[in-house]
C-alpha positions as a printed Julia matrix, in Angstrom:
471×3 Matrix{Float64}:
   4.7   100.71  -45.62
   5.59   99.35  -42.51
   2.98   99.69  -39.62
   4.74  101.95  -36.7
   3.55  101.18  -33.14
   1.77  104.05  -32.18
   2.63  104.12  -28.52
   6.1   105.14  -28.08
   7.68  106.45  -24.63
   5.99  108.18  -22.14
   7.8   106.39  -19.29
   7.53  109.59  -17.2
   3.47  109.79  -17.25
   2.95  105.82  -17.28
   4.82  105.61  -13.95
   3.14  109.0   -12.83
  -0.48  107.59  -13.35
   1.34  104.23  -11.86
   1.55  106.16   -8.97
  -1.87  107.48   -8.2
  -3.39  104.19   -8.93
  -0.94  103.01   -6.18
  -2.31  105.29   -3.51
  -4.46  104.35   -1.08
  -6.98  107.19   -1.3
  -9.39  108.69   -3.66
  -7.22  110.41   -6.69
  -8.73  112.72   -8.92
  -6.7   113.37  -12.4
  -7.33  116.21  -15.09
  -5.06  115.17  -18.14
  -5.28  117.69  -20.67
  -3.08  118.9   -23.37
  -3.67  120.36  -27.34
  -5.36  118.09  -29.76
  -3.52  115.3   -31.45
  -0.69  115.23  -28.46
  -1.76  111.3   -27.72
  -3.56  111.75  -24.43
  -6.4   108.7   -25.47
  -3.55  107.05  -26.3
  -1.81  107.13  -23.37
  -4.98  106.04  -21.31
  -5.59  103.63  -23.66
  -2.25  101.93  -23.24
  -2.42  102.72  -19.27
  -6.07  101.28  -19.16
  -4.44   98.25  -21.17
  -2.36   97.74  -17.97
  -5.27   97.52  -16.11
  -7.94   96.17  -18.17
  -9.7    94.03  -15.76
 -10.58   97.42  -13.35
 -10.86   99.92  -15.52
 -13.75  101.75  -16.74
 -13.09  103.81  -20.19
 -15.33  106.26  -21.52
 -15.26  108.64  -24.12
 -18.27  111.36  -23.93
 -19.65  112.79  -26.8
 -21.74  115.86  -27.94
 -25.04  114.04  -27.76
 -27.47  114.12  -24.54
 -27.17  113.2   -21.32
 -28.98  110.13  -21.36
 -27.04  108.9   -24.21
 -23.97  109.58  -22.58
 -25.19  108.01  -18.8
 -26.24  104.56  -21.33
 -22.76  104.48  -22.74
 -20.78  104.89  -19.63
 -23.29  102.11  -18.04
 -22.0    99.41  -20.53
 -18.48  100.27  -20.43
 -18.93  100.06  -16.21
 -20.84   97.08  -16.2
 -18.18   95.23  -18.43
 -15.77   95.72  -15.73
 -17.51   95.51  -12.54
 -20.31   92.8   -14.23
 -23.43   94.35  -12.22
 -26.38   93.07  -13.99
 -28.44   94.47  -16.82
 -30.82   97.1   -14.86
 -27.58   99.36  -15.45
 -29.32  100.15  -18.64
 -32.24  101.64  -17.16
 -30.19  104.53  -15.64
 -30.54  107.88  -17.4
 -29.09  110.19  -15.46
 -25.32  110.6   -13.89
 -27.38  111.03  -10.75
 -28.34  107.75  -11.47
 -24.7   106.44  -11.62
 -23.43  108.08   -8.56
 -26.63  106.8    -6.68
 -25.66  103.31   -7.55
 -21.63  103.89   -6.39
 -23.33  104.83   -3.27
 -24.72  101.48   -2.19
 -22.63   99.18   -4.19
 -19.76   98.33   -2.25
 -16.59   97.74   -4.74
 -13.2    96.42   -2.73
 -10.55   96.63   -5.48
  -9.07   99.74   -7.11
 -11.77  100.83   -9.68
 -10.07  103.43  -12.33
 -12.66  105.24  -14.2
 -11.71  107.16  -17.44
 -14.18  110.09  -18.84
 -11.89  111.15  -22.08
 -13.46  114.39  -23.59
 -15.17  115.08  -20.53
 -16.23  118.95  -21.37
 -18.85  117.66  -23.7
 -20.84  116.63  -20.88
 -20.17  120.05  -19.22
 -21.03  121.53  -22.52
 -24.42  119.63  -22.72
 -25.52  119.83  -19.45
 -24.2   123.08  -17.01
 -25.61  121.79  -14.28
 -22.78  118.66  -14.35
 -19.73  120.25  -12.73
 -22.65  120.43   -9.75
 -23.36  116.69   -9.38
 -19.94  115.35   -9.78
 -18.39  117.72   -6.9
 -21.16  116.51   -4.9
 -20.78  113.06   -5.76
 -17.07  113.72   -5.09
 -17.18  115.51   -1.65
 -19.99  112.87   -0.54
 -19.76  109.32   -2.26
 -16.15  109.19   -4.07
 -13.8   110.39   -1.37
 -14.85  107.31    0.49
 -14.37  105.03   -2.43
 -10.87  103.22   -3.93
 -11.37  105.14   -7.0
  -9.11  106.64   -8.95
 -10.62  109.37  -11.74
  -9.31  110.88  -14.44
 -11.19  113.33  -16.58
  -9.11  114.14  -19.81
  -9.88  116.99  -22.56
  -8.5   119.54  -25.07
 -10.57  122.18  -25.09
  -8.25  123.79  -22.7
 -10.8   126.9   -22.16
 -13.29  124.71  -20.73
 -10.67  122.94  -18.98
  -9.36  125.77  -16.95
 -13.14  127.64  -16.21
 -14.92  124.83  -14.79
 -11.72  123.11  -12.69
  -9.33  126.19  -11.63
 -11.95  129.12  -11.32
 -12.56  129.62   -7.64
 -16.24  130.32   -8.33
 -16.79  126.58   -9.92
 -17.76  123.83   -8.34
 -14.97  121.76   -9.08
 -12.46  124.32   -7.74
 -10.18  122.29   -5.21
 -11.29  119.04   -6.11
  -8.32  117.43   -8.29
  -5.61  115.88   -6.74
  -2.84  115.65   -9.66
  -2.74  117.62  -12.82
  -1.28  116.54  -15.83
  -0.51  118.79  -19.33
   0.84  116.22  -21.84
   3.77  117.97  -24.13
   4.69  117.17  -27.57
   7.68  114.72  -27.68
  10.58  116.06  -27.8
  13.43  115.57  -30.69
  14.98  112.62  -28.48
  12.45  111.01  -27.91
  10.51  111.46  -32.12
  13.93  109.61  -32.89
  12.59  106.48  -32.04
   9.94  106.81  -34.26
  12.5   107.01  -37.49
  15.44  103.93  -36.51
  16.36  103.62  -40.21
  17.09  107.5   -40.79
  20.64  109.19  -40.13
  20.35  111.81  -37.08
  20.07  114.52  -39.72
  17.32  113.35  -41.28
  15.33  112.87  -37.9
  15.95  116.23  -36.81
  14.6   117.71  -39.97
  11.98  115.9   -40.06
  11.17  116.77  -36.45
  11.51  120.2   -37.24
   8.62  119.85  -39.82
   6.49  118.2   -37.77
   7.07  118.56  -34.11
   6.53  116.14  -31.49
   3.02  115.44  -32.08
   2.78  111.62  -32.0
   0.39  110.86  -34.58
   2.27  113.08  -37.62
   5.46  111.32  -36.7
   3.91  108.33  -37.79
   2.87  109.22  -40.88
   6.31  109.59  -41.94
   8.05  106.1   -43.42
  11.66  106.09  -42.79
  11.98  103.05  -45.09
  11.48  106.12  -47.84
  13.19  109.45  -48.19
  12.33  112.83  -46.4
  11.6   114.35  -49.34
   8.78  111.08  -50.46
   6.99  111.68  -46.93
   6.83  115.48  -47.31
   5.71  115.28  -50.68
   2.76  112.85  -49.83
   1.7   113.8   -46.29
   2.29  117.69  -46.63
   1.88  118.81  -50.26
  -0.51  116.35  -51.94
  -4.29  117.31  -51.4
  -4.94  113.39  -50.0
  -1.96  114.1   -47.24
  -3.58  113.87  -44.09
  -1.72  117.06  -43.06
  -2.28  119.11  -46.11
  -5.36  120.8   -44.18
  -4.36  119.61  -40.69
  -3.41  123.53  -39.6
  -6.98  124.67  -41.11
  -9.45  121.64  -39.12
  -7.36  121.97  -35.94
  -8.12  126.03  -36.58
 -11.71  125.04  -36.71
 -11.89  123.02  -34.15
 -10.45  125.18  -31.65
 -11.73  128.8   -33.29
 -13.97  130.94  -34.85
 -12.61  133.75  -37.33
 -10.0   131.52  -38.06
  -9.0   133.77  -41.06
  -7.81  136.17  -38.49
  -6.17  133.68  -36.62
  -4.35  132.95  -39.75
  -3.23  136.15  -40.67
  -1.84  136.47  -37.19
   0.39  134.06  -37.91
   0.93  134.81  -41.55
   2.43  137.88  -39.87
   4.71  136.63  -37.32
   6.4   134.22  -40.11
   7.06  136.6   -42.42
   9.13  138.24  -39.76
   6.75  140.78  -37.21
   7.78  139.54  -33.68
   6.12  142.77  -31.77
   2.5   143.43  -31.22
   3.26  146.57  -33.14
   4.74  144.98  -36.18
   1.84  142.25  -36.15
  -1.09  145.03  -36.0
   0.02  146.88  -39.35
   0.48  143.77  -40.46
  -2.78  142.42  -40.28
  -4.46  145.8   -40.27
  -6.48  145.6   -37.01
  -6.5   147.73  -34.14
  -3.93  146.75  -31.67
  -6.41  145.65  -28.4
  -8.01  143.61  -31.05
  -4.73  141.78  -32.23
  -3.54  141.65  -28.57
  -6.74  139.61  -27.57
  -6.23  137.13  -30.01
  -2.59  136.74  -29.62
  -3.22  135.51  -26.21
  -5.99  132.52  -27.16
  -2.93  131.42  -29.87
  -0.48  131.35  -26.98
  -3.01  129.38  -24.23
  -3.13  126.93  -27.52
   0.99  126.45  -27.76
   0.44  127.46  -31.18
   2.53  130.49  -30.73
   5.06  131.58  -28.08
   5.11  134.58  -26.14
   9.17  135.68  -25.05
  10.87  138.78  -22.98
  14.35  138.37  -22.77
  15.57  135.69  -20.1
  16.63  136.86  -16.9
  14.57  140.08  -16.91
  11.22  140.96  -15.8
   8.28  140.04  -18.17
   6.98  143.69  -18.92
  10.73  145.16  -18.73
  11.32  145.69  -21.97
   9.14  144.61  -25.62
   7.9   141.45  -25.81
   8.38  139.19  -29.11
   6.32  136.49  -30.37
   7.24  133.5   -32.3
   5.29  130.65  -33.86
   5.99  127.94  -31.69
   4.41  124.63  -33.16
   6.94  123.68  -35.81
   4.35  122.23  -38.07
   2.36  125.09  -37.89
   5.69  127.23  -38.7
   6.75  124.6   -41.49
   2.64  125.1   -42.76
   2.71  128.94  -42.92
   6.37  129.15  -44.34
   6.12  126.86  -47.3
   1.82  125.61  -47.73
  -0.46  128.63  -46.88
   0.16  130.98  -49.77
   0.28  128.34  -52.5
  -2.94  126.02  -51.59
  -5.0   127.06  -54.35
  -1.78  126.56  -56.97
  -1.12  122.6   -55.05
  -5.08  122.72  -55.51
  -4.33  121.3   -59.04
  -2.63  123.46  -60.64
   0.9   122.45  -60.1
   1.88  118.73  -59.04
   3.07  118.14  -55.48
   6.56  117.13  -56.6
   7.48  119.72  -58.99
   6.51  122.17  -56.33
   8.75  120.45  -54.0
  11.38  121.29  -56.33
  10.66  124.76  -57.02
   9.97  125.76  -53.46
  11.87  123.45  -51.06
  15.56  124.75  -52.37
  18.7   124.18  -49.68
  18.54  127.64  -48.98
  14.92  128.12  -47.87
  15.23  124.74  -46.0
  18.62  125.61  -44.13
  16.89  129.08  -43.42
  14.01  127.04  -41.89
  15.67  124.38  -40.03
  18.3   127.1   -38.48
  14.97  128.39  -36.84
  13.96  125.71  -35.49
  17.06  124.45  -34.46
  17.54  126.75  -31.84
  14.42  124.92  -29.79
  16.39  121.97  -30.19
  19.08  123.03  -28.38
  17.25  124.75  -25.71
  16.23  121.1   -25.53
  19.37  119.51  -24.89
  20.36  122.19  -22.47
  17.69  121.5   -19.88
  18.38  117.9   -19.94
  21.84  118.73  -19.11
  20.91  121.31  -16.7
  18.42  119.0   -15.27
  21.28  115.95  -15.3
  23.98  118.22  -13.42
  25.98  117.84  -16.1
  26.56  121.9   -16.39
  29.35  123.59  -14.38
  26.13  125.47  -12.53
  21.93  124.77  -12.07
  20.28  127.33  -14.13
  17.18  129.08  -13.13
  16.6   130.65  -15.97
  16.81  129.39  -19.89
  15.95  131.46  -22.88
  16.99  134.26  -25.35
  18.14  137.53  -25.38
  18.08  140.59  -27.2
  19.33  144.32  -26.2
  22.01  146.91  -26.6
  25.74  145.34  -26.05
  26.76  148.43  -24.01
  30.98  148.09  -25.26
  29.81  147.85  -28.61
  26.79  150.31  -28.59
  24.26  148.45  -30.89
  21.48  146.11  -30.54
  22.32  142.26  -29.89
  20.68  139.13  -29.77
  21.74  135.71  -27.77
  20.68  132.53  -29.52
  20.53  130.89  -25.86
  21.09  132.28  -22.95
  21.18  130.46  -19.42
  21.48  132.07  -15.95
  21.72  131.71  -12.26
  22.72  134.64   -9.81
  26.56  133.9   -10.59
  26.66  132.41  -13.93
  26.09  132.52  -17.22
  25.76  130.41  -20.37
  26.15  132.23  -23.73
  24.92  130.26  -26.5
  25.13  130.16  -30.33
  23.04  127.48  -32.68
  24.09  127.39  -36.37
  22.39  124.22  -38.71
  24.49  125.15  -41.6
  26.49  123.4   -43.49
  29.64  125.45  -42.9
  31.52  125.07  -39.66
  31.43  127.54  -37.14
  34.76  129.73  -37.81
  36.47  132.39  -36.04
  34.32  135.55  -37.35
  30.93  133.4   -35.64
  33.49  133.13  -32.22
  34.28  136.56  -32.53
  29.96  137.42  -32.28
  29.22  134.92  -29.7
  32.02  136.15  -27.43
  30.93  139.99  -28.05
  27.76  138.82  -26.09
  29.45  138.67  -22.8
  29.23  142.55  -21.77
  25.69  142.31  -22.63
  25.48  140.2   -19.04
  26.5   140.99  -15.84
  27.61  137.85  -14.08
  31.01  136.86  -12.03
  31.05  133.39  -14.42
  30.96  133.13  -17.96
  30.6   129.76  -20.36
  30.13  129.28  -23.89
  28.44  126.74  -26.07
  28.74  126.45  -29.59
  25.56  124.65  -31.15
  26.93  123.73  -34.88
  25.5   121.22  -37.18
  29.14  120.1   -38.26
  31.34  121.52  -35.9
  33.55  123.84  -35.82
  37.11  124.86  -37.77
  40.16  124.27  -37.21
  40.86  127.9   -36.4
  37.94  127.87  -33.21
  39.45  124.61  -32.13
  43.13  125.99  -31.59
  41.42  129.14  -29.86
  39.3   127.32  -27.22
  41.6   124.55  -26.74
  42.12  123.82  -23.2
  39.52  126.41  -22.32
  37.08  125.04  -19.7
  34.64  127.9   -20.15
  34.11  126.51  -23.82
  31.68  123.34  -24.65
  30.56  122.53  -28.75
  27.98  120.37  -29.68
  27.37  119.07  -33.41
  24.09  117.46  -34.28
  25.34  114.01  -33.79
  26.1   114.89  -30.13
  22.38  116.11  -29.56
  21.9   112.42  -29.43
């Protein structure tokens, strides 16, 4: 198997962190994001840049001390202070020493998984927004405390009541990549193939490199999802467990919203709990992106029911095709006949078609964002409600809007071609809107008929994209 290089784009955040170690002033970063995104990566490849000034630490969960000793050796490779460095025990210690040692280059220091020290030791929050307020701010340092536990994150840096409240200059949440940019990770498959396999696996850097594209799709599903020795056959569970407890619960949460409950209603007799309950824990899986909370776009959050979906597409490939059969891939059925009893075209179309339409959405901010739209949108998402000509409930794929406009769109990953009868639907959606201006894409894997093409010829108000063009 070829060896992938791990670190692929993030231009955006390497010149962003390029920036704040350009300024001239004390710069405090908190870069945060789920688990497995690549934020140590990204530092690593940033501190890389800057090897000769940079100071990077990891914390762990063990004591203070241990921690203070650590950090010492990693500062006193870069800044080459002498050995009593060891001695210090204490982050009081440390920030004593930046006090009186005077330091006239840009020193970057790096604390990666910096709530374990929080977690170990209350009290720290206290000292470094002292050391901040009273020793940093008149130093050429540039900071940047990174975690995942996103929790932590938010209580001890954006409550009011913490010490740290007020203190960070820039903020950075790393994203998943998105489909554009996971291509790069796959040069020798077709389109196609990369956007099904991103639709398995998301944009989470370090499953897209599991997958070989010098061997088939099916090969790298096979071996990294359905054997037991895959290293994402019980990713969903440890990330679960490392973020939760009652995962089970957790689980059945999302059991639920695959097999098709998209209301808290439909999710509570699902799982069988009361309602507050289910509520409660819906909310900790959408502050973890691991499920997505909607209202229909352009109207007011609590207007109307609000529908949840899973939004992490491994998670959503995991519950639609793994979950229920662990204990049968457990040894009781090899991975590759399963593969060919379970993955048929149908169920995979049916799949992919879901996640397809977060592909598009995609490819319609960047397009928005470009000015390459016949408006600026201020709002992008679906829509569901009644279609008030045709008296019955309707539902907009995509939907994009600014006080005068509207985009209506449809996403189909079939294999057909979009024909007349789809044209028909996604044109019935227009009453549904109220809006001077009204534009229609067409979202089709292979395009569209002959039929569509004669009616929307010449029609400005008309734009169709096939799954090449996404690229």
């Amino acid at each position: 198997m070829k060896l992938k290089e791990f670190f692929v784009g993030r231009k955006k955040e390497i010149d962003f962190l390029e920036d704040l170690y350009n300024s001239p002033k004390f710069e405090m970063l908190i870069l945060h994001g789920r688990r497995r995104v690549g934020k140590s990566y990204l530092l690593g490849h940033f501190a890389s840049i800057h090897e000769e000034n940079t100071v990077y630490f990891t914390a762990d969960k063990s004591s203070e001390k241990s921690n203070v000793r650590s950090f010492c050796e990693q500062l006193n490779s870069v800044i080459h202070a002498g050995d009593f460095l060891s001695s210090f025990s204490t982050w009081q210690d440390v920030y004593s020493f930046f006090k009186n040692q005077r330091i006239d280059r840009r020193l970057v220091i790096i604390i990666d998984e910096f709530t374990y020290l929080y977690n170990s030791n209350p009290a720290y929050d206290t000292g470094l927004q002292n050391a901040i307020d009273h020793i940093f701010k008149n130093l050429n340092f540039f900071l940047i405390l990174c975690g995942s536990e996103v929790s932590v994150i938010e209580e001890i840096i954006d409550s009011s009541t913490k010490p740290l409240y007020g203190r960070k200059t820039a903020d950075l949440k790393l994203l998943p990549f998105g489909y554009k940019e996971a291509r790069n990770f796959f040069p020798n498959y077709t389109d196609q193939e990369a956007l099904e396999v991103y639709s398995m696996v998301g944009g989470i850097p370090l499953y897209l490199t599991l997958f070989d594209d010098s061997r088939p799709v099916k090969e790298n599903v096979i071996k990294n999802c359905l054997s037991t020795t895959g290293y994402l056959f019980g990713e969903v569970e440890t990330l679960l467990r490392m973020e939760l407890k009652e995962t089970y619960f957790y689980k059945n949460i999302m059991l639920a919203i695959n097999a098709g409950a998209s209301n808290l209603n439909k999710i509570t007799d699902k799982v069988g709990e009361e309602s507050a309950k289910v509520a409660k824990y819906i909310n900790v899986l959408v502050n973890l992106s691991f499920i997505k909370k909607e209202t229909p776009c352009g109207e007011k959050e609590k207007s109307r029911g609000t529908l949840y979906s899973i939004s992490d597409n491994f998670f959503a490939f995991y519950f639609a095709f793994v979950f229920k059969h662990q204990n049968m891939l457990n040894g009781l059925i090899s991975p590759s006949t399963f593969y060919e009893r379970e993955f048929t075209k149908e169920k995979l179309n049916a799949f992919f078609g879901r996640r397809f339409e977060q592909i598009c959405e995609q490819y319609l901010r960047e397009r928005f964002f470009e000015g390459k739209m016949p408006f600026f949108a201020e709002k992008i998402g679906r829509w569901w409600g009644n279609n008030p000509v045709l008296k019955r409930q309707k539902e907009i794929d995509l939907l994009a809007l600014d006080e005068e406009n509207a985009l209506f769109c449809e996403c189909k990953y079939t294999e057909e071609k979009f024909d007349e009868a789809q044209l028909k639907d996604l044109q019935d959606s227009a009453p549904c809107i109220n809006r001077a201006n009204k534009y229609f894409m067409i979202f089709s894997k292979n395009g569209v008929t002959d039929g569509v093409k004669k009616a929307i010829s010449g029609d400005e108000r008309y734009f169709v994209v096939t799954a090449r063009e996404l690229f």
